[in-house]
Coordinates of C-alpha atoms in Angstrom, one line a residue:
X1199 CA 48.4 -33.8 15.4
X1200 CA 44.8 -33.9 15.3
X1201 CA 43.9 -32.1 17.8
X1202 CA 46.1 -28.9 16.4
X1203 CA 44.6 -29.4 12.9
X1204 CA 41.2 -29.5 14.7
X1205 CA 42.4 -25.7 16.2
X1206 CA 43.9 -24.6 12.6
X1207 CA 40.1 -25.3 10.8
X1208 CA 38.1 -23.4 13.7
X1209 CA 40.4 -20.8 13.3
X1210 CA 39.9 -20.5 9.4
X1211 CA 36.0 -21.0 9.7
X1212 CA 35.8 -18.0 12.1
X1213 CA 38.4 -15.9 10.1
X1214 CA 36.3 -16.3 6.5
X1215 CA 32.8 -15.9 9.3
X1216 CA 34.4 -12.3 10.9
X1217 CA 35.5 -11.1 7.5
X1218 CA 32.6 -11.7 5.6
X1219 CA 31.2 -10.1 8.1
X1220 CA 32.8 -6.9 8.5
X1221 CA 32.8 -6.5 4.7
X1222 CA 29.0 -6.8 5.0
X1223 CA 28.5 -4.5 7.8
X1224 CA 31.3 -1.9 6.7
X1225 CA 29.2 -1.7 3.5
X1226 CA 26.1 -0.7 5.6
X1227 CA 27.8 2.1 7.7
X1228 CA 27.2 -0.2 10.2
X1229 CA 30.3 -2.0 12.6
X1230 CA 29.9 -5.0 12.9
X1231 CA 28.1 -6.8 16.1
X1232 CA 31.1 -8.4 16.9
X1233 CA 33.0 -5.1 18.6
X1234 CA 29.3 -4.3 19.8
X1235 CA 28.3 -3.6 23.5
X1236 CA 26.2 -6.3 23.9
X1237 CA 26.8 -9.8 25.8
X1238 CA 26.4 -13.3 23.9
X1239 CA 26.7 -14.1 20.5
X1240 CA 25.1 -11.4 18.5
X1241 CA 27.3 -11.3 15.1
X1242 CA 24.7 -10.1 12.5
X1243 CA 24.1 -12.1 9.4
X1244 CA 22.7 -10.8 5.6
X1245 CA 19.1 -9.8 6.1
X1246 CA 17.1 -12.5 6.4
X1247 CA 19.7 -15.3 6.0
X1248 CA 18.7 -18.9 7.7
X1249 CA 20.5 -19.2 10.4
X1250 CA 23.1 -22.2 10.7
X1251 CA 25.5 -24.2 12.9
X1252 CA 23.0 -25.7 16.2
X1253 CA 19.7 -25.2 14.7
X1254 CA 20.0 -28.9 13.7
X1255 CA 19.0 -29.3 17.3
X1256 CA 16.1 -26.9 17.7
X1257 CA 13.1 -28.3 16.1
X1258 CA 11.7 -24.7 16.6
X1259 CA 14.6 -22.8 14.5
X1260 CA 13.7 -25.5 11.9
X1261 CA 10.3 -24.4 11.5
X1262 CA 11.3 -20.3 11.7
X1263 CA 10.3 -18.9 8.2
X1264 CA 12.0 -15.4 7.1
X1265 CA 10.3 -12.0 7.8
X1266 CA 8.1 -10.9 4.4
X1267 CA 10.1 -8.6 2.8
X1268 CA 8.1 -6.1 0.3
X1269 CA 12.0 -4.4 -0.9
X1270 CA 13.3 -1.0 -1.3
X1271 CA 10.6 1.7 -3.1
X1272 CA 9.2 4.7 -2.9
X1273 CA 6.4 5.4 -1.0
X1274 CA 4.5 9.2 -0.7
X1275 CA 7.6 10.3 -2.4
X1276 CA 10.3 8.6 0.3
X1277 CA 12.9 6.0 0.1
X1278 CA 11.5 3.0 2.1
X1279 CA 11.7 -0.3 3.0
X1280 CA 8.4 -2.3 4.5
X1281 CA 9.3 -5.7 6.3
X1282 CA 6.1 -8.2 8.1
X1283 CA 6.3 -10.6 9.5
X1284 CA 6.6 -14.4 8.5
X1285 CA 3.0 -16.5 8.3
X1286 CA 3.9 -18.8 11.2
X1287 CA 3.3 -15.3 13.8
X1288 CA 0.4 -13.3 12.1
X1289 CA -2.0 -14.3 14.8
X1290 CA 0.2 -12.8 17.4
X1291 CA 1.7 -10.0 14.8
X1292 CA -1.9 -8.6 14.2
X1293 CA -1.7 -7.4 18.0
X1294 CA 1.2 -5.3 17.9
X1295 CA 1.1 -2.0 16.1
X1296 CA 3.3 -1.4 13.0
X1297 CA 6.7 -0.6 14.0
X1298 CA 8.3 2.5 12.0
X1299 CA 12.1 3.4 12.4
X1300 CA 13.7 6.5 11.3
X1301 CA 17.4 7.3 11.6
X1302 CA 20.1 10.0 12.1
X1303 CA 20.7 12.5 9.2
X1304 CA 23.6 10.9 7.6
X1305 CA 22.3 7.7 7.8
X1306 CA 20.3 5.7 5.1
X1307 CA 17.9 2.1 5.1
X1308 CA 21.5 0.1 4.8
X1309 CA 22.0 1.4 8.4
X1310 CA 19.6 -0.5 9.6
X1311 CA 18.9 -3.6 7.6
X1312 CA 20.6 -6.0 10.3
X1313 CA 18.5 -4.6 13.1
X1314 CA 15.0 -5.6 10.3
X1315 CA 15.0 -9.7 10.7
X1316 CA 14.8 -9.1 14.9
X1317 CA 12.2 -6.4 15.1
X1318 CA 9.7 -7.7 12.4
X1319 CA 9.2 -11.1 13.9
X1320 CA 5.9 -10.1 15.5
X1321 CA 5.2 -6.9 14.2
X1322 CA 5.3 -4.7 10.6
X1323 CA 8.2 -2.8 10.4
X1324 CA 9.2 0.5 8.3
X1325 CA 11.8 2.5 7.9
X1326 CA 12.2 5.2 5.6
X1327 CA 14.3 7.8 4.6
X1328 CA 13.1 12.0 5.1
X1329 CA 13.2 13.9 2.6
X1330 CA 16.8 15.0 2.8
X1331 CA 18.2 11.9 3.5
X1332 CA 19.3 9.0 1.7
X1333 CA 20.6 8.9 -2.2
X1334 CA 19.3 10.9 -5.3
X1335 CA 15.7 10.6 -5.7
X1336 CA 14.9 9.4 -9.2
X1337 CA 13.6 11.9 -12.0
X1338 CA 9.5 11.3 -11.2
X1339 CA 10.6 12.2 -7.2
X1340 CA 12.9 15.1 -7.8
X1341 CA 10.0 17.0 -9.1
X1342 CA 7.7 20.4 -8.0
X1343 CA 3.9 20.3 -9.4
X1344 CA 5.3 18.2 -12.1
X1345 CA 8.4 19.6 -13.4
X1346 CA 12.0 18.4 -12.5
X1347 CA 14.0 20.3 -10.4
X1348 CA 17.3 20.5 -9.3
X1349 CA 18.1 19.2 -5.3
X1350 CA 18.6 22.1 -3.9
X1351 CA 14.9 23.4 -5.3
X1352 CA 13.4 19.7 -4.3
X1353 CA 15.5 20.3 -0.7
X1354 CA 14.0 23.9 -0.2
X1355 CA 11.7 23.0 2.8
X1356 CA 13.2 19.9 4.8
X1357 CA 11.7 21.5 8.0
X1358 CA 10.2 19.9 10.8
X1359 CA 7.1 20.6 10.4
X1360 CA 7.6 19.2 6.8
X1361 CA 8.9 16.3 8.0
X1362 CA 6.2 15.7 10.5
X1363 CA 3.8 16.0 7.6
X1364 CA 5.6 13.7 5.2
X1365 CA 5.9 10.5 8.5
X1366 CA 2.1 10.4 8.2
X1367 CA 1.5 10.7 4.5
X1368 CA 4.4 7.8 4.7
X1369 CA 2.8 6.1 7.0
X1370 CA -0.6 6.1 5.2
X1371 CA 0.5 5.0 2.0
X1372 CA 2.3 2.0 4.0
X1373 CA 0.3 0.7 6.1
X1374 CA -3.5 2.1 5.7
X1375 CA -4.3 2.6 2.5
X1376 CA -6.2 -0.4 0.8
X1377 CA -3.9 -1.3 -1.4
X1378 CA -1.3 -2.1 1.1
X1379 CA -0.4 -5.8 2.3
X1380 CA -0.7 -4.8 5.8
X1381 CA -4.1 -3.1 5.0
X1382 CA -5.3 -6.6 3.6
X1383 CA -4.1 -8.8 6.4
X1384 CA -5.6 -6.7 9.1
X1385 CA -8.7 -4.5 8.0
X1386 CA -11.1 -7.7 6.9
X1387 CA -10.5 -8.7 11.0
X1388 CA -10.0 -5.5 12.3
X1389 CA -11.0 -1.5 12.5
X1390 CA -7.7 -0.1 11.3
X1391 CA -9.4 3.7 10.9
X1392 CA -7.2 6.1 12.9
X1393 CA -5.0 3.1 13.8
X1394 CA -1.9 3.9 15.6
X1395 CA 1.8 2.8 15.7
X1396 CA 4.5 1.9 17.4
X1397 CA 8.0 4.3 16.6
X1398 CA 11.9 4.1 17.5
X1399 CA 13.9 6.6 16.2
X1400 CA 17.7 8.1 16.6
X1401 CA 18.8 11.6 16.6
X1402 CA 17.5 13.3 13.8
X1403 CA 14.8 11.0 13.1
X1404 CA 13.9 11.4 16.8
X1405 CA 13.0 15.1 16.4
X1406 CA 11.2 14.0 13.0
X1407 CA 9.4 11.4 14.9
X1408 CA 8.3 13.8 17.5
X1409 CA 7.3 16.3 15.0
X1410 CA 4.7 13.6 13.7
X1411 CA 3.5 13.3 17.2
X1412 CA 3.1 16.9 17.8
X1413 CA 0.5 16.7 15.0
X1414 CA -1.3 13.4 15.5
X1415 CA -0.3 12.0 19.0
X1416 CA -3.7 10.2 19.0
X1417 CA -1.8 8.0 16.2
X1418 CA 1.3 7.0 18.0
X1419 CA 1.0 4.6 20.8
X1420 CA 4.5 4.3 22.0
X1421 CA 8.1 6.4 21.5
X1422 CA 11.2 5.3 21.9
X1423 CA 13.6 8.2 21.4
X1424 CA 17.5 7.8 20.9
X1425 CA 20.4 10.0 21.2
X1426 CA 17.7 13.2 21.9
X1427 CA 17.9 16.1 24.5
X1428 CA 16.1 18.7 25.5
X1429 CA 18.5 21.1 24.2
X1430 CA 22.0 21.3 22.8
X1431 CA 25.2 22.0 25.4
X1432 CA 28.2 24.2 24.4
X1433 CA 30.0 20.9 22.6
X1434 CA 27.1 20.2 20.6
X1435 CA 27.2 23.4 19.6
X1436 CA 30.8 23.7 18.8
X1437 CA 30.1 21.0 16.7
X1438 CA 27.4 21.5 15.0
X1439 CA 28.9 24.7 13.7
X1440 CA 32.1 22.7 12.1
X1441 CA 29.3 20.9 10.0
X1442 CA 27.6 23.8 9.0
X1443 CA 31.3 25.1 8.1
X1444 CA 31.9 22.3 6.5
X1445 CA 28.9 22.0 4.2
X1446 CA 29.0 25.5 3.2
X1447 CA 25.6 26.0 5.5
X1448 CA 26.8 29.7 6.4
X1449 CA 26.9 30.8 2.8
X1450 CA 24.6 33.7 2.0
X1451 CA 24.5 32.1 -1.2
X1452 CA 24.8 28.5 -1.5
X1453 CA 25.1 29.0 -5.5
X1454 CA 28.4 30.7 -5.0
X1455 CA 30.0 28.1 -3.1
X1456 CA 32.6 26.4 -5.3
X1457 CA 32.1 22.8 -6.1
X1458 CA 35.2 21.1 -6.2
X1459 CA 33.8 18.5 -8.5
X1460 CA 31.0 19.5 -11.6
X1461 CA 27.1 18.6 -11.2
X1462 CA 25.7 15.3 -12.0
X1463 CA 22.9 16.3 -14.3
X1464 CA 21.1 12.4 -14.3
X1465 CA 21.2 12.0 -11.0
X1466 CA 20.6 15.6 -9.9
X1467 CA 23.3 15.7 -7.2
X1468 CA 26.5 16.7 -7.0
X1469 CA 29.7 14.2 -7.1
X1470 CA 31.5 13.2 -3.9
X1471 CA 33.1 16.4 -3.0
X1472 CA 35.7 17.2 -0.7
X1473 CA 33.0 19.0 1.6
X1474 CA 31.0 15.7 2.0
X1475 CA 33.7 13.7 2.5
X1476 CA 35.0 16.4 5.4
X1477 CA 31.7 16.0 6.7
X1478 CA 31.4 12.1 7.0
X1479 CA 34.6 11.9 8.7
X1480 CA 33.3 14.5 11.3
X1481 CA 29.9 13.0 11.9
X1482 CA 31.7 9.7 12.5
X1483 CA 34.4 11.1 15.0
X1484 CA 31.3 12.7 16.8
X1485 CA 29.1 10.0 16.9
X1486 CA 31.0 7.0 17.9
X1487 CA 32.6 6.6 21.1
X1488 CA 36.5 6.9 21.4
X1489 CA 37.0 3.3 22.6
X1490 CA 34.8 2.1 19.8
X1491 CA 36.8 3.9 16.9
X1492 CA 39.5 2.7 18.1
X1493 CA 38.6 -0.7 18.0
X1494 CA 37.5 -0.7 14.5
X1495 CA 40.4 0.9 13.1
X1496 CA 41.1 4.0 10.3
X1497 CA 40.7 1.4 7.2
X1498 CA 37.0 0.2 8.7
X1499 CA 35.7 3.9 9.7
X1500 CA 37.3 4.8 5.6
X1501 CA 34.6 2.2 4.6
X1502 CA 31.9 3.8 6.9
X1503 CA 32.7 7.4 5.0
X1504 CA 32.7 5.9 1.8
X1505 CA 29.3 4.8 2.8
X1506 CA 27.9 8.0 4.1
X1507 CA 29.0 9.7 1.0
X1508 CA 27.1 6.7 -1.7
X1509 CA 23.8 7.1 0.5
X1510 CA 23.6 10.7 0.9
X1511 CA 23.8 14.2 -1.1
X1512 CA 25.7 17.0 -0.2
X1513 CA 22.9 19.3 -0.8
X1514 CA 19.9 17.3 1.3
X1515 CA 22.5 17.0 4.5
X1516 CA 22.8 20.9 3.8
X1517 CA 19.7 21.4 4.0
X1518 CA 19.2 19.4 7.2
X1519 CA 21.7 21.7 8.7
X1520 CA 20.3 24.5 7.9
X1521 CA 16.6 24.2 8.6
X1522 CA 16.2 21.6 11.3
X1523 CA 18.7 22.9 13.9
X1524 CA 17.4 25.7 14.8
X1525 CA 18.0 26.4 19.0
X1526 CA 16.1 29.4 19.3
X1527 CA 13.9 30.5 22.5
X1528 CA 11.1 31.3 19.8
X1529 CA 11.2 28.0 18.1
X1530 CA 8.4 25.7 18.5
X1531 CA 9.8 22.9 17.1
X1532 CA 13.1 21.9 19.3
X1533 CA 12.8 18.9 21.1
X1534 CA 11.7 20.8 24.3
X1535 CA 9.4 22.8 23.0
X1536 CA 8.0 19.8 21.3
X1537 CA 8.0 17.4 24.2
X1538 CA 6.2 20.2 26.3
X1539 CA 3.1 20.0 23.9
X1540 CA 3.2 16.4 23.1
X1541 CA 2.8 15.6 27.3
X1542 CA 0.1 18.1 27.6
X1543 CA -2.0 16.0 25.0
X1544 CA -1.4 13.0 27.4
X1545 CA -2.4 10.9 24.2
X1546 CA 0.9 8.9 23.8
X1547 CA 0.4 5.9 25.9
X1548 CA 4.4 5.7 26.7
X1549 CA 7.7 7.3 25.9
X1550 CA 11.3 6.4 26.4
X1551 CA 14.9 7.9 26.5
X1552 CA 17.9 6.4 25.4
X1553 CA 21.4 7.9 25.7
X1554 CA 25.0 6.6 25.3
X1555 CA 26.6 7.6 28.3
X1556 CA 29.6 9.2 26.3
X1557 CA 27.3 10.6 24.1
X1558 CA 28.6 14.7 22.6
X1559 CA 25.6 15.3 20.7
X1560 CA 22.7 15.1 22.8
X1561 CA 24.5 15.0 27.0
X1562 CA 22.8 12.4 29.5
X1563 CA 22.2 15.3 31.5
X1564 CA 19.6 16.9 28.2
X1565 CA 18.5 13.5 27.3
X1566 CA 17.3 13.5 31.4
X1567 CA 15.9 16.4 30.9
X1568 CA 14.0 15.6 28.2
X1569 CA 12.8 12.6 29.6
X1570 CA 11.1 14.4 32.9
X1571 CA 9.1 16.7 30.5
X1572 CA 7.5 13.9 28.5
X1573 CA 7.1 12.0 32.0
X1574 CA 3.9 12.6 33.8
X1575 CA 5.4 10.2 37.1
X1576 CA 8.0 9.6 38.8
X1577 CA 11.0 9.9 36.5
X1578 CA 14.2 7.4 37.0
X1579 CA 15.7 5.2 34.9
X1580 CA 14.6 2.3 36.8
X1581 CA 11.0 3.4 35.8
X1582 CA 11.4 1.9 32.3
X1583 CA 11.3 6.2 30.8
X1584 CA 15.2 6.5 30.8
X1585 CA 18.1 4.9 30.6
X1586 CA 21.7 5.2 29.8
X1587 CA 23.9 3.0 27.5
X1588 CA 27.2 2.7 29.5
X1589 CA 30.4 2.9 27.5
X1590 CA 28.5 4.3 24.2
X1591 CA 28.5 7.8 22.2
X1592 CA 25.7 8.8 20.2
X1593 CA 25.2 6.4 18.0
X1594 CA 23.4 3.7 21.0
X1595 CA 21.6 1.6 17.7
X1596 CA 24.6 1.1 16.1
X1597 CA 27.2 0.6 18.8
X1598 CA 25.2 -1.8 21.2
X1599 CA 22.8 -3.1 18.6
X1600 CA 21.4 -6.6 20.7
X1601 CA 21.5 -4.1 23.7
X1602 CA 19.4 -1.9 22.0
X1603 CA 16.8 -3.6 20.0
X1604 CA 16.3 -5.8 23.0
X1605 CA 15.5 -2.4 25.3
X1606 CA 13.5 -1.3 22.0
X1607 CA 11.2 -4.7 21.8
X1608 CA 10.8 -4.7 26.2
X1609 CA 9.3 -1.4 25.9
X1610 CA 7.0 -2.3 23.0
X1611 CA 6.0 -5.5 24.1
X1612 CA 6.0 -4.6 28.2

C-alpha cells in the first residue's frame, strides 16, 4: 500500500541518518545528540556540513555560509584548532571576544568538533589541547632547548602553573600576534593590545583555565566553568586513586613499571597498553551518568575507549595525575584556593558554574561552593552564577550538548 511503503522509506532514511551518525560521533568520544539531554532536534552533523531537509523554505538558511576554519596545527607548541566566523557576521563577530575552549584530561579536539559550527557563528573560537593531552606531539614538539626527548622528559612539568603559562602564550600566538587572521580582521579597526577573551572550559581544563586567570584576569572577560568544585569529596577521591593505580602514578619509579607492550620510538609514546585501556574504561564509567551508559550500550562506550586510547598517551595522562591533583591545605593552586584570589582581583567581569546533578567527580554541593567564592552577590542559581544539569554526570558538554552550549552562548552574549 502506499501509505506503508511511504512508512518503510522514512524508516530507512532515519536508520542510514542515526547510524551515520553514531559512527561519526563514536569516532569523536562523543555520543551522539540523539540520546542527549536536550529538547528538539539537536542530532549533530560533520563539522561544518550544510544543513538539509527544510532549509528549502528559509531564505535565511540559504544565505548561512560555514564557519572559517583555519584546521588542526600547532600553535606555541599545542595541538589546536582555530574556527571564525563566516563573512556574512564579522560586523557583529568583531564585538564579541574570542571564545577559547579547553576540555577534560582524557579528552582531545575530536571531543569537541560538533559543539565548533554553533559557537563560532559570531565569535572566534579555539580550542586546544595542554600539554599532556591529546596524541604524540611530532618530533620538532617533543623537544627540550632543541634536542628530542622522550614523553616522559617533554611531560616532566604538566603543572598548573605551567599550564596557566602555556593558555596565554597559546592564546597570543592565536589570536594577537600580527600574523594571525584574527589579528588582521580586527586590529586595523580596533585596539586589540591587552585584549581579553571569552573561556568555557570542563574539568580539567576548568582548573587550567582558572590557572590562566590567576595570572592575567585583566585578560579574561567572562568564565564559564564545568564539572569544577571547590574541593574533591571522599568518592572523588576514591576514584581518583584507582586512576593513579591504574596508570602506575604511585610508582617511585615510573621507569620500572613494566610495559606490557615495547616503546614506539617515531612516535615517542608507548602502544596501547593494558593500563590505558583500564584507564579509559574507568574515566568513562565515572564520567557519564548511569542512565546515559546504559543507553548507549557496551559496543558504543568500546568505541569511546578505543578513542581515548588513539588521542591520548599513557605517559601525558600520567603525568596529569600526578602533578595537577594535588588536594593539599598548602596548595595554591586547587580550585579554591585559586577562585579565592581570582575574586579578590574583581577583574573578571562574570563567572559561572555548571554541574551535572549526578555528577562523582566534582559534587553539586563543591561545584556550589565554588560558585559563592567567585560570587561577589547574592549567589543562587537563578542568578545566572550556578546552575545544575538535571539527570547528568560529569561530563554536562557531552551529555546535554544543545543544553549546554545554549547556557554557554546566554552567558556570553547576556
Amino acid at each position: 500500500r502506499p501509505g506503508t511503503m511511504m512508512l518503510l522509506r522514512l524508516c530507512m532514511v532515519f536508520s542510514w541518518t542515526y547510524t551515520s551518525t553514531s559512527i561519526h560521533t563514536a569516532a569523536a568520544f562523543l555520543p551522539s545528540a540523539n540520546n542527549a539531554r536536550s529538547t528538539g532536534p539537536c542530532r549533530p552533523r560533520p563539522l561544518f556540513q550544510a544543513s538539509k531537509g527544510h532549509a528549502k523554505n528559509s531564505s535565511s538558511r540559504r544565505a548561512a555560509s560555514p564557519p572559517i576554519q583555519e584546521g588542526i596545527r600547532y600553535i606555541a607548541g599545542r595541538r589546536s584548532i582555530l574556527v571564525h566566523p563566516p563573512p556574512s557576521s564579522s560586523n557583529e563577530s568583531t564585538k564579541n571576544p574570542p571564545l577559547v575552549i579547553l576540555g577534560g584530561m582524557a579528552q582531545s579536539i575530536a571531543s569537541w568538533e560538533f559543539h565548533l559550527p554553533y559557537l563560532s557563528r559570531h565569535r572566534s573560537v579555539l580550542i586546544y589541547e595542554a600539554l599532556g593531552q591529546g596524541p604524540p606531539p611530532p618530533s620538532e614538539v617533543c623537544s627540550i632547548d632543541g634536542r628530542e626527548v622522550t614523553l616522559e622528559r617533554y611531560y616532566d612539568d604538566v603543572s598548573l602553573e605551567r599550564q596557566g603559562k602555556d593558555f596565554w602564550d597559546v592564546v597570543e600566538e592565536a589570536f594577537f600576534s600580527p600574523g594571525s587572521r584574527y589579528y588582521k580582521q580586527n586590529a586595523p579597526d580596533n585596539d586589540i593590545t591587552n585584549a581579553k577573551v571569552d573561556v568555557a572550559s570542563f574539568s580539567f581544563g576548568g582548573r587550567v583555565s582558572m590557572a590562566a586567570a590567576l595570572l592575567k584576569p585583566k585578560r579574561i572577560r567572562r568564565l564559564h566553568l564545568t564539572g569544577v568544585g571547590a574541593e574533591r569529596d571522599g568518592l572523588a577521591n576514591v576514584i581518583l586513586a584507582s586512576w593513579n593505580e591504574i596508570l602506575g602514578s604511585n610508582s617511585i619509579d615510573i621507569d620500572d613499571v613494566e610495559m606490557e607492550e615495547e616503546c614506539d620510538p617515531i612516535n615517542h609514546a608507548s602502544k596501547c597498553t593494558s593500563r590505558l585501556r583500564s584507564f579509559a574504561w574507568s574515566v568513562i564509567l565515572a564520567t557519564y551518568s548511569e542512565q546515559f551508559l546504559a543507553s548507549a550500550g557496551p559496543e558504543r562506550v568500546k568505541t569511546w575507549v578505543d578513542s581515548v586510547c588513539r588521542y591520548n598517551t599513557e605517559e601525558g595522562l600520567r603525568a596529569i595525575l600526578m602533578q595537577t591533583h594535588d588536594n593539599g591545605d598548602e596548595n595554591l593552586w586547587t580550585p579554591a584556593a585559586m577562585a579565592r584570589q581570582i575574586q579578590s582581583s574583581q577583574a573578571i567581569e562574570c563567572h559561572k558554574i555548571v554541574v551535572g546533578s549526578q555528577d562523582k567527580m566534582a559534587h553539586p554541593t563543591q561545584a556550589l561552593q565554588l560558585a559563592k567564592i567567585l560570587q561577589t552577590g547574592d549567589m543562587t542559581e537563578e542568578s545566572g552564577t550556578y546552575k545544575v544539569m538535571e539527570g547528568c554526570g560529569h561530563a554536562v558538554p557531552m551529555e546535554a550538548m544543545r543544553l549546554w552550549r545554549e547556557d554557554v552562548l546566554g552567558f556570553l552574549d547576556k
